[in-house]
Short mmCIF file of C-alpha atoms and ligand atoms in Angstrom, two decimals:
data_model
loop_
_atom_site.label_atom_id
_atom_site.label_comp_id
_atom_site.label_asym_id
_atom_site.label_seq_id
_atom_site.Cartn_x
_atom_site.Cartn_y
_atom_site.Cartn_z
CA UNK F 1 -182.26 27.06 -2.62
CA UNK F 2 -185.77 27.17 -3.99
CA UNK F 3 -187.51 30.00 -2.08
CA UNK F 4 -188.01 33.44 -3.57
CA UNK F 5 -186.21 36.50 -2.23
CA UNK F 6 -186.31 40.28 -2.66
CA UNK F 7 -184.17 42.32 -5.02
CA UNK F 8 -184.17 45.90 -6.34
CA UNK F 9 -184.62 45.49 -10.09
CA UNK F 10 -184.28 48.09 -12.85
CA UNK F 11 -185.75 47.42 -16.27
CA UNK F 12 -185.78 49.26 -19.57
CA UNK F 13 -187.86 48.31 -22.56
CA UNK F 14 -188.07 50.82 -25.40
CA UNK F 15 -188.88 54.21 -23.83
CA UNK F 16 -190.16 52.71 -20.59
CA UNK F 17 -187.93 52.49 -17.49
CA UNK F 18 -189.00 50.94 -14.19
CA UNK F 19 -187.28 50.30 -10.88
CA UNK F 20 -188.41 48.74 -7.61
CA UNK F 21 -188.43 45.69 -5.36
CA UNK F 22 -189.30 42.38 -6.98
CA UNK F 23 -189.34 38.71 -5.96
CA UNK F 24 -186.63 36.64 -7.67
CA UNK F 25 -185.52 33.03 -7.36
CA UNK F 26 -182.03 31.53 -7.57
CA UNK F 27 -182.80 30.62 -11.20
CA UNK F 28 -182.91 34.36 -12.03
CA UNK F 29 -179.34 34.91 -10.79
CA UNK F 30 -176.44 34.94 -13.25
CA UNK F 31 -173.85 32.18 -13.46
CA UNK F 32 -171.05 32.08 -10.88
CA UNK F 33 -169.42 29.65 -8.48
CA UNK F 34 -170.36 31.32 -5.18
CA UNK F 35 -173.89 31.94 -3.88
CA UNK F 36 -173.91 34.52 -1.08
CA UNK F 37 -176.67 35.48 1.35
CA UNK F 38 -176.18 39.23 1.25
CA UNK F 39 -176.09 41.02 4.60
CA UNK F 40 -175.25 44.57 3.44
CA UNK F 41 -174.60 46.53 0.28
CA UNK F 42 -173.92 50.23 -0.19
CA UNK F 43 -174.69 53.23 -2.39
CA UNK F 44 -171.96 54.51 -4.72
CA UNK F 45 -172.20 57.21 -7.39
CA UNK F 46 -172.06 54.43 -10.00
CA UNK F 47 -175.12 52.78 -8.40
CA UNK F 48 -176.97 56.08 -8.78
CA UNK F 49 -176.14 56.02 -12.49
CA UNK F 50 -177.28 52.39 -12.72
CA UNK F 51 -180.68 53.41 -11.35
CA UNK F 52 -181.55 55.89 -14.12
CA UNK F 53 -182.29 55.21 -17.80
CA UNK F 54 -179.58 57.56 -19.13
CA UNK F 55 -176.87 56.37 -16.71
CA UNK F 56 -174.87 54.36 -19.28
CA UNK F 57 -173.72 51.87 -16.60
CA UNK F 58 -176.03 48.89 -17.01
CA UNK F 59 -175.21 46.71 -20.00
CA UNK F 60 -178.51 44.78 -20.30
CA UNK F 61 -181.95 44.67 -18.67
CA UNK F 62 -183.62 43.58 -16.41
CA UNK F 63 -180.84 44.18 -13.91
CA UNK F 64 -180.02 44.24 -10.18
CA UNK F 65 -177.59 47.11 -9.35
CA UNK F 66 -175.26 47.36 -6.36
CA UNK F 67 -171.50 47.22 -6.96
CA UNK F 68 -170.74 46.19 -3.36
CA UNK F 69 -171.91 43.34 -1.16
CA UNK F 70 -170.94 41.49 2.01
CA UNK F 71 -172.45 38.32 3.43
CA UNK F 72 -172.19 34.59 4.07
CA UNK F 73 -171.41 31.93 1.47
CA UNK F 74 -174.38 29.58 1.04
CA UNK F 75 -173.10 27.40 -1.81
CA UNK F 76 -169.73 27.22 -3.50
CA UNK F 77 -168.51 25.32 -6.53
CA UNK F 78 -164.99 26.59 -5.95
CA UNK F 79 -162.60 25.04 -3.40
CA UNK F 80 -161.43 28.48 -2.20
CA UNK F 81 -164.82 29.07 -0.50
CA UNK F 82 -167.25 26.95 1.54
CA UNK F 83 -170.71 27.47 3.06
CA UNK F 84 -170.49 29.65 6.17
CA UNK F 85 -167.49 31.69 4.99
CA UNK F 86 -167.82 35.43 5.63
CA UNK F 87 -166.94 37.35 2.48
CA UNK F 88 -167.23 40.58 0.57
CA UNK F 89 -167.29 41.21 -3.16
CA UNK F 90 -166.95 44.54 -4.93
CA UNK F 91 -166.12 45.77 -8.43
CA UNK F 92 -165.32 43.65 -11.51
CA UNK F 93 -168.63 43.18 -13.33
CA UNK F 94 -170.75 43.33 -10.17
CA UNK F 95 -173.59 45.87 -10.45
CA UNK F 96 -172.60 46.71 -14.04
CA UNK F 97 -173.05 43.62 -16.20
CA UNK F 98 -173.55 41.02 -13.45
CA UNK F 99 -176.44 41.22 -10.93
CA UNK F 100 -175.20 43.08 -7.83
CA UNK F 101 -175.72 43.54 -4.12
CA UNK F 102 -179.27 44.99 -3.96
CA UNK F 103 -180.59 41.47 -3.58
CA UNK F 104 -181.00 39.09 -0.63
CA UNK F 105 -178.95 36.54 -2.57
CA UNK F 106 -176.15 37.12 -5.08
CA UNK F 107 -174.27 34.63 -7.21
CA UNK F 108 -170.80 35.80 -8.27
CA UNK F 109 -167.55 34.46 -9.67
CA UNK F 110 -165.15 33.05 -7.07
CA UNK F 111 -162.37 35.20 -8.56
CA UNK F 112 -164.22 38.31 -7.36
CA UNK F 113 -164.69 37.20 -3.74
CA UNK F 114 -162.53 38.46 -0.85
CA UNK F 115 -162.62 36.78 2.59
CA UNK F 116 -163.92 39.30 5.13
CA UNK F 117 -160.75 40.45 6.90
CA UNK F 118 -160.54 40.01 10.68
CA UNK F 119 -161.28 43.42 12.18
CA UNK F 120 -164.22 44.25 9.90
CA UNK F 121 -167.90 43.38 10.31
CA UNK F 122 -170.22 42.95 7.30
CA UNK F 123 -171.58 46.40 8.04
CA UNK F 124 -168.17 48.07 8.34
CA UNK F 125 -167.03 46.44 5.10
CA UNK F 126 -169.96 48.06 3.30
CA UNK F 127 -169.50 51.38 5.10
CA UNK F 128 -166.16 51.28 3.27
CA UNK F 129 -167.28 49.57 0.04
CA UNK F 130 -165.92 50.61 -3.33
CA UNK F 131 -165.49 54.23 -2.23
CA UNK F 132 -163.38 53.20 0.77
CA UNK F 133 -161.41 50.69 -1.23
CA UNK F 134 -160.67 53.35 -3.87
CA UNK F 135 -159.56 55.80 -1.19
CA UNK F 136 -157.18 53.12 0.12
CA UNK F 137 -155.86 52.47 -3.39
CA UNK F 138 -155.30 56.21 -3.89
CA UNK F 139 -153.33 56.51 -0.63
CA UNK F 140 -151.32 53.40 -1.51
CA UNK F 141 -150.40 54.80 -4.95
CA UNK F 142 -149.52 58.23 -3.56
CA UNK F 143 -147.17 56.67 -1.01
CA UNK F 144 -145.69 54.36 -3.65
CA UNK F 145 -144.84 57.55 -5.56
CA UNK F 146 -143.03 59.11 -2.64
CA UNK F 147 -145.69 60.89 -0.58
CA UNK F 148 -144.82 61.12 3.12
CA UNK F 149 -146.41 63.19 5.90
CA UNK F 150 -143.33 65.46 6.11
CA UNK F 151 -143.64 66.41 2.40
CA UNK F 152 -146.47 68.86 3.13
CA UNK F 153 -150.27 69.12 3.12
CA UNK F 154 -152.52 66.77 1.15
CA UNK F 155 -155.77 68.05 -0.38
CA UNK F 156 -158.88 65.88 -0.64
CA UNK F 157 -161.55 67.16 -3.07
CA UNK F 158 -165.22 66.18 -3.08
CA UNK F 159 -164.44 65.89 0.60
CA UNK F 160 -167.89 65.25 2.02
CA UNK F 161 -168.55 62.37 -0.42
CA UNK F 162 -167.85 58.72 0.33
CA UNK F 163 -164.43 58.51 -1.24
CA UNK F 164 -163.40 61.91 0.09
CA UNK F 165 -164.57 61.25 3.67
CA UNK F 166 -162.67 57.97 3.90
CA UNK F 167 -159.56 59.43 2.24
CA UNK F 168 -159.47 62.22 4.85
CA UNK F 169 -159.82 59.74 7.65
CA UNK F 170 -157.10 57.38 6.35
CA UNK F 171 -154.64 60.21 5.63
CA UNK F 172 -155.13 61.87 8.98
CA UNK F 173 -154.66 58.54 10.81
CA UNK F 174 -151.41 58.05 8.92
CA UNK F 175 -150.13 61.40 10.19
CA UNK F 176 -150.76 63.63 7.17
CA UNK F 177 -151.86 67.25 7.39
CA UNK F 178 -155.11 67.12 5.46
CA UNK F 179 -156.99 69.93 3.73
CA UNK F 180 -160.50 69.35 2.45
CA UNK F 181 -162.31 71.02 -0.44
CA UNK F 182 -166.09 70.95 -0.24
CA UNK F 183 -169.10 72.66 -1.77
CA UNK F 184 -171.00 72.21 1.50
CA UNK F 185 -170.26 74.79 4.20
CA UNK F 186 -172.73 72.87 6.39
CA UNK F 187 -170.25 69.95 6.56
CA UNK F 188 -167.22 71.81 7.94
CA UNK F 189 -167.62 70.36 11.45
CA UNK F 190 -168.02 66.87 9.99
CA UNK F 191 -164.83 67.19 7.90
CA UNK F 192 -162.86 68.51 10.87
CA UNK F 193 -164.05 65.57 12.97
CA UNK F 194 -162.67 63.22 10.29
CA UNK F 195 -159.27 64.91 10.53
CA UNK F 196 -159.26 67.85 8.07
CA UNK F 197 -157.31 70.75 9.56
CA UNK F 198 -158.00 73.25 6.76
CA UNK F 199 -161.17 73.73 4.70
CA UNK F 200 -161.39 75.17 1.20
CA UNK F 201 -164.48 76.21 -0.69
CA UNK F 202 -165.18 74.22 -3.84
CA UNK F 203 -165.33 77.51 -5.79
CA UNK F 204 -161.65 78.12 -5.08
CA UNK F 205 -160.54 74.65 -6.15
CA UNK F 206 -162.66 74.58 -9.31
CA UNK F 207 -161.84 78.08 -10.57
CA UNK F 208 -160.61 78.27 -14.16
CA UNK F 209 -157.27 80.00 -14.79
CA UNK F 210 -155.05 80.75 -17.77
CA UNK F 211 -151.92 80.52 -15.65
CA UNK F 212 -150.04 77.26 -16.24
CA UNK F 213 -148.46 77.32 -12.77
CA UNK F 214 -149.64 78.79 -9.50
CA UNK F 215 -148.18 78.88 -5.99
CA UNK F 216 -146.98 75.42 -4.96
CA UNK F 217 -149.34 74.19 -2.24
CA UNK F 218 -150.05 70.47 -2.23
CA UNK F 219 -147.60 67.63 -1.68
CA UNK F 220 -150.35 65.28 -2.79
CA UNK F 221 -154.06 65.08 -3.43
CA UNK F 222 -156.95 62.66 -3.70
CA UNK F 223 -159.33 64.00 -6.34
CA UNK F 224 -162.83 62.59 -6.78
CA UNK F 225 -164.07 65.66 -8.70
CA UNK F 226 -162.02 65.87 -11.93
CA UNK F 227 -162.79 68.63 -14.48
CA UNK F 228 -161.57 72.12 -13.56
CA UNK F 229 -160.64 70.85 -10.07
CA UNK F 230 -158.09 68.47 -11.55
CA UNK F 231 -156.70 71.36 -13.63
CA UNK F 232 -156.41 73.42 -10.39
CA UNK F 233 -154.53 70.57 -8.69
CA UNK F 234 -152.09 70.27 -11.59
CA UNK F 235 -151.31 74.02 -11.36
CA UNK F 236 -150.83 74.00 -7.58
CA UNK F 237 -149.07 70.70 -6.79
CA UNK F 238 -145.63 71.08 -5.23
CA UNK F 239 -142.40 69.99 -6.89
CA UNK F 240 -142.46 66.15 -7.40
CA UNK F 241 -145.88 65.90 -5.76
CA UNK F 242 -148.62 63.53 -6.90
CA UNK F 243 -152.32 63.74 -7.70
CA UNK F 244 -154.49 60.62 -7.40
CA UNK F 245 -157.21 61.12 -10.02
CA UNK F 246 -160.16 59.01 -8.87
CA UNK F 247 -163.42 60.47 -10.14
CA UNK F 248 -165.38 62.93 -12.21
CA UNK F 249 -168.31 64.30 -10.20
CA UNK F 250 -167.26 67.78 -11.43
CA UNK F 251 -166.97 66.67 -15.09
CA UNK F 252 -164.67 64.62 -17.29
CA UNK F 253 -162.82 67.32 -19.26
CA UNK F 254 -159.98 69.51 -18.10
CA UNK F 255 -157.49 71.85 -19.69
CA UNK F 256 -153.85 72.02 -18.67
CA UNK F 257 -150.33 72.57 -20.00
CA UNK F 258 -147.19 70.46 -19.89
CA UNK F 259 -145.39 72.96 -17.62
CA UNK F 260 -146.30 71.47 -14.21
CA UNK F 261 -144.99 68.14 -15.52
CA UNK F 262 -141.74 69.35 -17.10
CA UNK F 263 -140.93 72.20 -14.69
CA UNK F 264 -142.14 70.70 -11.39
CA UNK F 265 -142.00 66.98 -12.15
CA UNK F 266 -145.47 66.39 -10.77
CA UNK F 267 -147.16 62.98 -11.14
CA UNK F 268 -150.72 62.45 -12.28
CA UNK F 269 -151.76 59.00 -11.04
CA UNK F 270 -154.78 57.22 -12.48
CA UNK F 271 -156.73 55.31 -9.83
CA UNK F 272 -158.78 52.38 -11.11
CA UNK F 273 -160.41 50.14 -8.53
CA UNK F 274 -162.59 47.87 -10.68
CA UNK F 275 -159.88 45.63 -12.10
CA UNK F 276 -157.34 46.05 -9.30
CA UNK F 277 -155.46 42.73 -9.11
CA UNK F 278 -156.69 40.38 -6.37
CA UNK F 279 -153.37 40.25 -4.51
CA UNK F 280 -153.28 44.04 -4.03
CA UNK F 281 -157.05 44.07 -3.41
CA UNK F 282 -156.70 41.65 -0.47
CA UNK F 283 -153.70 43.59 0.86
CA UNK F 284 -155.66 46.87 0.81
CA UNK F 285 -158.67 45.27 2.53
CA UNK F 286 -156.28 44.12 5.27
CA UNK F 287 -155.13 47.74 5.63
CA UNK F 288 -158.75 48.93 5.73
CA UNK F 289 -159.35 46.50 8.61
CA UNK F 290 -156.32 47.76 10.55
CA UNK F 291 -154.09 50.82 10.06
CA UNK F 292 -156.35 52.46 7.42
CA UNK F 293 -159.61 51.79 9.32
CA UNK F 294 -161.49 55.11 9.65
CA UNK F 295 -162.04 56.15 13.24
CA UNK F 296 -165.65 57.34 12.90
CA UNK F 297 -166.82 54.87 10.29
CA UNK F 298 -170.18 53.79 11.69
CA UNK F 299 -171.00 56.63 14.08
CA UNK F 300 -170.25 59.54 11.73
CA UNK F 301 -169.26 58.63 8.16
CA UNK F 302 -171.94 56.04 7.36
CA UNK F 303 -175.68 55.85 7.79
CA UNK F 304 -177.94 52.89 7.09
CA UNK F 305 -180.95 52.59 4.79
CA UNK F 306 -183.18 49.64 3.85
CA UNK F 307 -183.90 48.18 0.40
CA UNK F 308 -187.18 50.15 0.50
CA UNK F 309 -185.24 53.41 0.95
CA UNK F 310 -183.05 52.81 -2.11
CA UNK F 311 -184.84 55.09 -4.64
CA UNK F 312 -184.34 58.11 -2.37
CA UNK F 313 -180.73 57.19 -1.51
CA UNK F 314 -179.85 56.65 -5.18
CA UNK F 315 -181.41 59.97 -6.22
CA UNK F 316 -179.44 61.73 -3.44
CA UNK F 317 -176.07 60.38 -4.51
CA UNK F 318 -176.69 61.63 -8.06
CA UNK F 319 -177.43 65.14 -6.71
CA UNK F 320 -174.10 65.16 -4.82
CA UNK F 321 -176.29 65.49 -1.76
CA UNK F 322 -175.03 62.64 0.38
CA UNK F 323 -172.58 62.98 3.20
CA UNK F 324 -170.14 60.14 3.70
CA UNK F 325 -171.36 56.66 2.96
CA UNK F 326 -174.78 55.04 2.71
CA UNK F 327 -174.99 51.39 3.81
CA UNK F 328 -177.91 49.29 2.59
CA UNK F 329 -179.21 46.65 5.02
CA UNK F 330 -180.25 43.84 2.72
CA UNK F 331 -181.10 40.90 5.01
N1 NAP H 401 -161.62 55.32 -9.97
C1 NAP H 401 -162.39 54.43 -9.39
O1 NAP H 401 -162.13 53.22 -9.42
C2 NAP H 401 -163.58 54.92 -8.63
C3 NAP H 401 -164.14 54.18 -7.59
C4 NAP H 401 -165.18 54.73 -6.84
C5 NAP H 401 -165.69 55.98 -7.18
N2 NAP H 401 -165.13 56.64 -8.24
C6 NAP H 401 -165.62 57.97 -8.61
O2 NAP H 401 -165.25 58.89 -7.59
C7 NAP H 401 -166.21 59.93 -7.53
C8 NAP H 401 -166.71 60.07 -6.10
O3 NAP H 401 -167.37 58.89 -5.70
P1 NAP H 401 -168.14 58.87 -4.31
O4 NAP H 401 -168.67 57.50 -4.12
O5 NAP H 401 -167.32 59.49 -3.25
O6 NAP H 401 -169.35 59.85 -4.66
P2 NAP H 401 -170.20 60.78 -3.68
O7 NAP H 401 -170.34 60.16 -2.35
O8 NAP H 401 -171.42 61.15 -4.44
O9 NAP H 401 -169.30 62.08 -3.49
C9 NAP H 401 -168.99 62.95 -4.52
C10 NAP H 401 -168.68 64.32 -3.94
O10 NAP H 401 -168.23 65.16 -5.01
C11 NAP H 401 -168.62 66.50 -4.75
N3 NAP H 401 -169.41 66.97 -5.90
C12 NAP H 401 -170.63 66.57 -6.27
N4 NAP H 401 -171.05 67.22 -7.37
C13 NAP H 401 -170.04 68.05 -7.69
C14 NAP H 401 -169.85 69.02 -8.72
N5 NAP H 401 -170.78 69.24 -9.64
N6 NAP H 401 -168.68 69.68 -8.76
C15 NAP H 401 -167.74 69.46 -7.84
N7 NAP H 401 -167.88 68.56 -6.82
C16 NAP H 401 -169.01 67.88 -6.76
C17 NAP H 401 -169.45 66.49 -3.48
O11 NAP H 401 -168.57 66.77 -2.39
P3 NAP H 401 -168.47 68.23 -1.72
O12 NAP H 401 -169.87 68.75 -1.64
O13 NAP H 401 -167.84 67.99 -0.39
O14 NAP H 401 -167.63 69.07 -2.63
C18 NAP H 401 -169.90 65.04 -3.39
O15 NAP H 401 -170.22 64.69 -2.08
C19 NAP H 401 -167.27 59.57 -8.57
O16 NAP H 401 -166.97 60.23 -9.79
C20 NAP H 401 -167.10 58.08 -8.74
O17 NAP H 401 -167.58 57.63 -9.98
C21 NAP H 401 -164.11 56.14 -8.95
#
């Protein structure tokens, strides 16, 4: 492939930081066995961080962000893939230390590539993306630790965000009673449409407290906020319940005591999607294409932007201002 193609490139030299669309050629792409013509990518919080100089995500410059991509294999030096295969690739080093999905072509390692599961289009796969995959991983880990619909309500925090929206949708499809905590009163109708039956204000779920234990409320939770919200969840999780700790949009630090652990036997589960083993990764993508597939994925949860719209979309995700998921139409 000799022609040039478009990519969103960030660059930092000394005190100067630039970002914007540039023409690249295949020679600019990093090493990898599989060359993919990218159809769609998406916007995650991490991509927002990759687009600013102080984000501490990008390892070296110049760089093409975008932790998610879906598209068609154009060339493959690995027998597991051949030209014409429909694939997706998320996580690992993509969009962090290896050029990512904001590019009409991407070259990645074959070990990072997942065949597009039957039941998902390129666009749907990116409407899910890393946020959707992480929501699926959180639900999987909660159930592995004993969560069942009859155990009681499950709280999703950062509910209007990408991870939160998809977690609500998956949990409600699986028969759970879902509560949603949000800082956006304007999104109550949206969250109810996804399956939340009870809405909590973010102020309530992020309030500080000196009490080590409070009324037992939640059989489980999916937390993308962290900070004082995670401390709240630890104080209010029911006996033997579990918290899936996924993110830190509300801050990294929290203060707690051992009492919820030694008096209620609660479980704090760390959710890490980037290095999730390939076997489980493929299994969860199969779920996302079938029983976990959100009902209102394209008509309500996701909206589409172009490569030209990226600066605005990336700034929005950093402000916590996006609702649901942002898909990027690449080519
Ligand atoms: N563990 C992993 O492997 C993994 C994978 C993907 C993402 N993550 C992390 O998960 C988090 C969510 O990702 P995302 O893609 O869903 O991001 P997102 O779409 O930007 O959603 C984040 C949501 O958090 C809430 N929020 C924003 N600022 C907040 C604040 N200051 N205090 C409390 N809540 C705030 C908002 O929801 P409301 O307005 O509804 O409250 C916002 O919509 C991020 O920290 C991300 O880095 C982790």
